[in-house]
Short mmCIF file of C-alpha atoms in Angstrom, two decimals:
data_model
loop_
_atom_site.label_atom_id
_atom_site.label_comp_id
_atom_site.label_asym_id
_atom_site.label_seq_id
_atom_site.Cartn_x
_atom_site.Cartn_y
_atom_site.Cartn_z
CA MET T 235 13.28 -18.52 -28.98
CA ARG T 236 11.13 -18.97 -25.84
CA PRO T 237 9.27 -22.17 -25.43
CA VAL T 238 5.46 -22.04 -26.17
CA GLN T 239 3.37 -21.95 -22.88
CA TYR T 240 -0.10 -23.35 -22.42
CA ASP T 241 -2.93 -22.28 -20.36
CA SER T 242 -4.96 -24.73 -18.27
CA PHE T 243 -7.16 -25.73 -21.31
CA GLY T 244 -4.26 -26.62 -23.48
CA GLU T 245 -4.40 -23.38 -25.65
CA PRO T 246 -1.16 -21.64 -26.34
CA ILE T 247 -0.50 -18.44 -24.56
CA ALA T 248 0.21 -15.46 -26.77
CA GLN T 249 3.65 -14.26 -26.17
CA PRO T 250 4.01 -10.53 -25.57
CA VAL T 251 6.00 -8.44 -28.09
CA ARG T 252 9.33 -7.55 -26.76
CA ASP T 253 8.58 -3.74 -26.75
CA GLU T 254 5.44 -4.21 -24.62
CA ARG T 255 7.54 -6.06 -21.97
CA VAL T 256 10.06 -3.34 -21.89
CA VAL T 257 7.38 -0.61 -21.50
CA SER T 258 5.50 -2.78 -18.88
CA ARG T 259 8.76 -3.40 -16.87
CA ILE T 260 9.51 0.40 -16.85
CA ALA T 261 5.90 1.23 -15.69
CA LEU T 262 6.03 -1.43 -13.00
CA ARG T 263 9.45 -0.20 -11.76
CA THR T 264 8.15 3.42 -11.89
CA GLY T 265 5.03 2.61 -9.92
CA VAL T 266 6.89 0.58 -7.32
CA GLY T 267 9.48 3.30 -6.98
CA LEU T 268 6.74 6.07 -6.61
CA PHE T 269 4.88 3.86 -4.04
CA TRP T 270 7.93 3.33 -1.74
CA THR T 271 8.89 7.08 -2.17
CA LEU T 272 5.45 8.00 -0.96
CA VAL T 273 5.82 5.52 1.96
CA VAL T 274 9.08 7.00 3.05
CA VAL T 275 7.86 10.70 2.75
CA ILE T 276 4.69 9.98 4.74
CA VAL T 277 6.58 8.02 7.57
CA ALA T 278 9.22 10.81 7.70
CA ALA T 279 6.57 13.52 7.92
CA ARG T 280 4.67 11.71 10.64
CA ALA T 281 8.05 11.22 12.55
CA ALA T 282 8.85 14.92 12.13
CA TYR T 283 5.56 16.44 13.02
CA PHE T 284 4.79 13.84 15.92
CA HIS T 285 3.30 15.56 18.93
CA PRO T 286 3.02 13.54 21.96
CA HIS T 287 0.19 15.56 23.57
CA PHE T 288 -1.98 14.45 20.54
CA ALA T 289 -1.50 10.77 21.59
CA GLU T 290 -2.43 11.56 25.21
CA GLN T 291 -5.80 12.93 23.97
CA PHE T 292 -7.00 9.41 23.08
CA GLY T 293 -6.87 8.42 26.65
CA HIS T 294 -9.25 11.35 27.60
CA VAL T 295 -11.71 10.17 24.81
CA ALA T 296 -11.65 6.65 26.13
CA ALA T 297 -12.27 7.80 29.72
CA LEU T 298 -15.21 9.92 28.51
CA MET T 299 -16.67 7.00 26.53
CA ASP T 300 -16.51 4.80 29.65
CA ARG T 301 -18.34 7.48 31.70
CA LEU T 302 -21.00 7.74 29.02
CA ARG T 303 -21.58 3.98 29.04
CA ALA T 304 -21.77 3.87 32.74
CA VAL T 305 -24.45 6.90 32.61
CA LEU T 306 -26.33 5.05 29.87
CA GLY T 307 -26.14 1.67 31.55
CA ALA T 308 -24.72 -0.05 28.58
#
């Protein structure tokens, strides 16, 4: 038997039913597994479909913004 736990006001905390803990643990593990699976898939897809020319275009956009600021006097 587990010891009774109390909240900050001294009231006993209701202990969860054993079945609820098992279901909760399974749901938690499933959610965590799904999250990390999606992370791996997204990172792998980004690595597989990475195109270096796309990253170079950001330099052109930055240069264009600098020219625009110079023209506007900002």
